[in-house]
Structure formats: structure tokens, C-alpha cells
PDB file of C-alpha atoms in Angstrom:
ATOM      1  CA  MET O   1       6.779  -1.380   8.346  1.00  0.00           C
ATOM      2  CA  VAL O   2       3.031  -1.431   7.782  1.00  0.00           C
ATOM      3  CA  LEU O   3       1.541   1.684   6.193  1.00  0.00           C
ATOM      4  CA  CYS O   4      -2.118   0.668   6.199  1.00  0.00           C
ATOM      5  CA  GLY O   5      -4.487  -2.201   5.604  1.00  0.00           C
ATOM      6  CA  ALA O   6      -8.077  -3.326   5.322  1.00  0.00           C
ATOM      7  CA  ASN O   7      -9.744  -6.482   6.558  1.00  0.00           C
ATOM      8  CA  SER O   8     -12.886  -7.746   4.826  1.00  0.00           C
ATOM      9  CA  TYR O   9     -13.611 -10.248   7.607  1.00  0.00           C
ATOM     10  CA  GLU O  10     -13.832  -7.639  10.360  1.00  0.00           C
ATOM     11  CA  GLN O  11     -14.724  -4.749   8.023  1.00  0.00           C
ATOM     12  CA  LYS O  12     -11.954  -2.622   9.493  1.00  0.00           C
ATOM     13  CA  TYR O  13      -9.339  -0.254   8.117  1.00  0.00           C
ATOM     14  CA  TYR O  14      -6.007   0.426   9.823  1.00  0.00           C
ATOM     15  CA  PHE O  15      -3.668   3.361   9.234  1.00  0.00           C
ATOM     16  CA  ASN O  16      -0.304   3.437  10.983  1.00  0.00           C
ATOM     17  CA  PRO O  17      -0.195   6.653  13.072  1.00  0.00           C
ATOM     18  CA  ASP O  18       3.564   6.927  12.354  1.00  0.00           C
ATOM     19  CA  PHE O  19       2.472   8.230   8.934  1.00  0.00           C
ATOM     20  CA  ASN O  20       0.187  11.009  10.209  1.00  0.00           C
ATOM     21  CA  LYS O  21       2.489  13.546   8.509  1.00  0.00           C
ATOM     22  CA  LEU O  22       1.026  12.470   5.175  1.00  0.00           C
ATOM     23  CA  PRO O  23      -1.568  14.937   3.848  1.00  0.00           C
ATOM     24  CA  GLU O  24      -5.207  14.079   4.523  1.00  0.00           C
ATOM     25  CA  GLY O  25      -5.903  13.565   0.802  1.00  0.00           C
ATOM     26  CA  ILE O  26      -3.217  10.897   0.561  1.00  0.00           C
ATOM     27  CA  ARG O  27      -4.492   9.139   3.686  1.00  0.00           C
ATOM     28  CA  GLN O  28      -8.009   9.151   2.204  1.00  0.00           C
ATOM     29  CA  GLU O  29      -6.735   7.759  -1.112  1.00  0.00           C
ATOM     30  CA  LEU O  30      -4.996   4.927   0.751  1.00  0.00           C
ATOM     31  CA  GLN O  31      -8.170   4.139   2.662  1.00  0.00           C
ATOM     32  CA  ILE O  32     -10.247   4.086  -0.518  1.00  0.00           C
ATOM     33  CA  MET O  33      -7.733   1.791  -2.253  1.00  0.00           C
ATOM     34  CA  CYS O  34      -7.572  -0.689   0.615  1.00  0.00           C
ATOM     35  CA  VAL O  35     -11.282  -0.805   1.365  1.00  0.00           C
ATOM     36  CA  LEU O  36     -12.314  -1.122  -2.297  1.00  0.00           C
ATOM     37  CA  PHE O  37      -9.770  -3.894  -2.762  1.00  0.00           C
ATOM     38  CA  THR O  38     -11.165  -5.966   0.103  1.00  0.00           C
ATOM     39  CA  GLU O  39     -14.757  -5.295  -0.948  1.00  0.00           C
ATOM     40  CA  ASP O  40     -13.988  -6.446  -4.500  1.00  0.00           C
ATOM     41  CA  VAL O  41     -11.922  -9.574  -3.815  1.00  0.00           C
ATOM     42  CA  GLY O  42     -12.131 -10.234  -0.064  1.00  0.00           C
ATOM     43  CA  GLY O  43      -9.369 -11.158   2.338  1.00  0.00           C
ATOM     44  CA  VAL O  44      -6.975  -8.777   4.020  1.00  0.00           C
ATOM     45  CA  LEU O  45      -4.822  -6.246   2.170  1.00  0.00           C
ATOM     46  CA  ILE O  46      -1.753  -4.793   3.859  1.00  0.00           C
ATOM     47  CA  LEU O  47       0.466  -2.115   2.324  1.00  0.00           C
ATOM     48  CA  GLU O  48       3.911  -2.289   3.869  1.00  0.00           C
ATOM     49  CA  PHE O  49       7.412  -1.044   3.237  1.00  0.00           C
ATOM     50  CA  THR O  50      10.367  -3.372   2.867  1.00  0.00           C
ATOM     51  CA  PRO O  51      13.604  -2.539   4.724  1.00  0.00           C
ATOM     52  CA  GLU O  52      14.824  -1.020   1.420  1.00  0.00           C
ATOM     53  CA  GLY O  53      11.800   1.285   1.226  1.00  0.00           C
ATOM     54  CA  GLU O  54       9.816  -0.483  -1.492  1.00  0.00           C
ATOM     55  CA  LEU O  55       6.036  -0.494  -1.022  1.00  0.00           C
ATOM     56  CA  GLU O  56       4.533  -3.963  -1.221  1.00  0.00           C
ATOM     57  CA  PHE O  57       0.979  -5.247  -1.378  1.00  0.00           C
ATOM     58  CA  ARG O  58       0.511  -8.241   0.922  1.00  0.00           C
ATOM     59  CA  VAL O  59      -2.705 -10.251   0.816  1.00  0.00           C
ATOM     60  CA  GLU O  60      -3.794 -12.653   3.527  1.00  0.00           C
ATOM     61  CA  VAL O  61      -6.763 -14.998   3.336  1.00  0.00           C
ATOM     62  CA  ASP O  62      -8.499 -17.194   5.903  1.00  0.00           C
ATOM     63  CA  GLU O  63      -8.020 -20.802   4.852  1.00  0.00           C
ATOM     64  CA  ASN O  64     -11.784 -21.402   4.881  1.00  0.00           C
ATOM     65  CA  ASP O  65     -12.572 -18.375   2.707  1.00  0.00           C
ATOM     66  CA  TYR O  66     -13.885 -20.046  -0.442  1.00  0.00           C
ATOM     67  CA  LEU O  67     -15.258 -16.777  -1.798  1.00  0.00           C
ATOM     68  CA  PHE O  68     -11.841 -15.078  -2.011  1.00  0.00           C
ATOM     69  CA  ASP O  69     -11.007 -14.156  -5.610  1.00  0.00           C
ATOM     70  CA  GLU O  70      -7.318 -15.022  -5.988  1.00  0.00           C
ATOM     71  CA  ILE O  71      -7.110 -14.106  -9.672  1.00  0.00           C
ATOM     72  CA  GLY O  72      -9.069 -10.908  -9.067  1.00  0.00           C
ATOM     73  CA  SER O  73      -6.670 -10.067  -6.246  1.00  0.00           C
ATOM     74  CA  GLU O  74      -3.621 -10.319  -8.486  1.00  0.00           C
ATOM     75  CA  LEU O  75      -5.325  -8.343 -11.245  1.00  0.00           C
ATOM     76  CA  LYS O  76      -6.428  -5.608  -8.819  1.00  0.00           C
ATOM     77  CA  ILE O  77      -2.875  -5.243  -7.474  1.00  0.00           C
ATOM     78  CA  LYS O  78      -1.499  -4.957 -11.016  1.00  0.00           C
ATOM     79  CA  GLN O  79      -4.192  -2.382 -11.809  1.00  0.00           C
ATOM     80  CA  TYR O  80      -3.257  -0.291  -8.756  1.00  0.00           C
ATOM     81  CA  GLN O  81       0.449  -0.558  -9.565  1.00  0.00           C
ATOM     82  CA  SER O  82      -0.227   0.646 -13.091  1.00  0.00           C
ATOM     83  CA  GLU O  83      -2.895   3.315 -12.558  1.00  0.00           C
ATOM     84  CA  LYS O  84      -1.438   4.694  -9.331  1.00  0.00           C
ATOM     85  CA  ARG O  85       2.229   4.374 -10.200  1.00  0.00           C
ATOM     86  CA  ASP O  86       3.144   8.010  -9.471  1.00  0.00           C
ATOM     87  CA  PHE O  87       1.169   7.966  -6.222  1.00  0.00           C
ATOM     88  CA  LEU O  88       2.868   4.771  -5.023  1.00  0.00           C
ATOM     89  CA  GLU O  89       6.320   5.999  -6.054  1.00  0.00           C
ATOM     90  CA  GLY O  90       5.687   9.204  -4.116  1.00  0.00           C
ATOM     91  CA  LEU O  91       4.883   7.163  -1.010  1.00  0.00           C
ATOM     92  CA  GLU O  92       8.118   5.237  -1.444  1.00  0.00           C
ATOM     93  CA  MET O  93      10.057   8.494  -1.790  1.00  0.00           C
ATOM     94  CA  PHE O  94       8.389   9.866   1.372  1.00  0.00           C
ATOM     95  CA  TYR O  95       9.312   6.720   3.312  1.00  0.00           C
ATOM     96  CA  LYS O  96      12.901   6.648   2.058  1.00  0.00           C
ATOM     97  CA  VAL O  97      13.493  10.307   2.930  1.00  0.00           C
ATOM     98  CA  PHE O  98      11.606  10.643   6.231  1.00  0.00           C
ATOM     99  CA  PHE O  99      12.011   7.161   7.683  1.00  0.00           C
ATOM    100  CA  LEU O 100      15.227   5.822   6.160  1.00  0.00           C
ATOM    101  CA  GLY O 101      17.009   9.183   6.051  1.00  0.00           C
ATOM    102  CA  MET O 102      17.998   8.950   2.393  1.00  0.00           C
ATOM    103  CA  ASP O 103      18.898  12.066   0.411  1.00  0.00           C
ATOM    104  CA  ALA O 104      15.956  13.101  -1.776  1.00  0.00           C
ATOM    105  CA  SER O 105      18.176  14.625  -4.488  1.00  0.00           C
ATOM    106  CA  VAL O 106      20.147  11.372  -4.818  1.00  0.00           C
ATOM    107  CA  LEU O 107      16.916   9.364  -5.041  1.00  0.00           C
ATOM    108  CA  GLU O 108      15.548  11.672  -7.748  1.00  0.00           C
ATOM    109  CA  GLU O 109      18.775  11.355  -9.761  1.00  0.00           C
ATOM    110  CA  ASN O 110      18.567   7.565  -9.552  1.00  0.00           C
ATOM    111  CA  GLU O 111      14.944   7.627 -10.746  1.00  0.00           C
ATOM    112  CA  GLU O 112      15.836   9.835 -13.706  1.00  0.00           C
ATOM    113  CA  LYS O 113      18.575   7.394 -14.760  1.00  0.00           C
ATOM    114  CA  ALA O 114      16.214   4.387 -14.555  1.00  0.00           C
TER     115      ALA O 114
END
């Protein structure tokens, strides 16, 4: 399930309205992340949840986009995953509880053991 995404080719940002329950500050942070990513490296960035509830960064590039920075893209994703780890884990927890119906206390226990 797609959470949000940004497209450097059309200069557009998309936020899935199914996630409107997220606080405005979190929605703004997602928009900033996605838009800055596409401005820095180009292409299309999509944040989506796997069926298991893991948040993934998916990057798509037009085949004729010779300006796309593939190395920069990978580095930027690693930077986000490192610097925004708690934020991203919180989004995963939200998705697992509110969309997959998992028990929050069980998820927290599993995180503490990891």
C-alpha cells in the first residue's frame, strides 16, 4: 500500500488519503522528505508498505533520464533510514496496528527483544 510519493518529472507530491489520520506534522515531514529526495537526485520516490507492514523506499526512473543520480539515490535512502529511524519505525507501527490489526503491546515487546 502506497503511503506517499514525489515525482520530479511532473513536480507533484501524492499523499494517500487513507492515511489522513496521521497528524499534520507527520504528513508535512513525509512531504518534505519525498520532495527533497526528488529535488536532490531526480526520479520518482514512493514510500509504500509491504504486506507485512514494513515501510519501503521505491525509486523509479525514466529510462531516458541521464541526470538521475543512482548513487546519490541509494545514499539518500540510507541517510533517511539512519537519521529518521524512529520516525519510520513509528509509521510502521501505525500501519501494523491500524491497517493490519496487530496488537500494539505484542509489537512493542518484539521490538524490545530485537
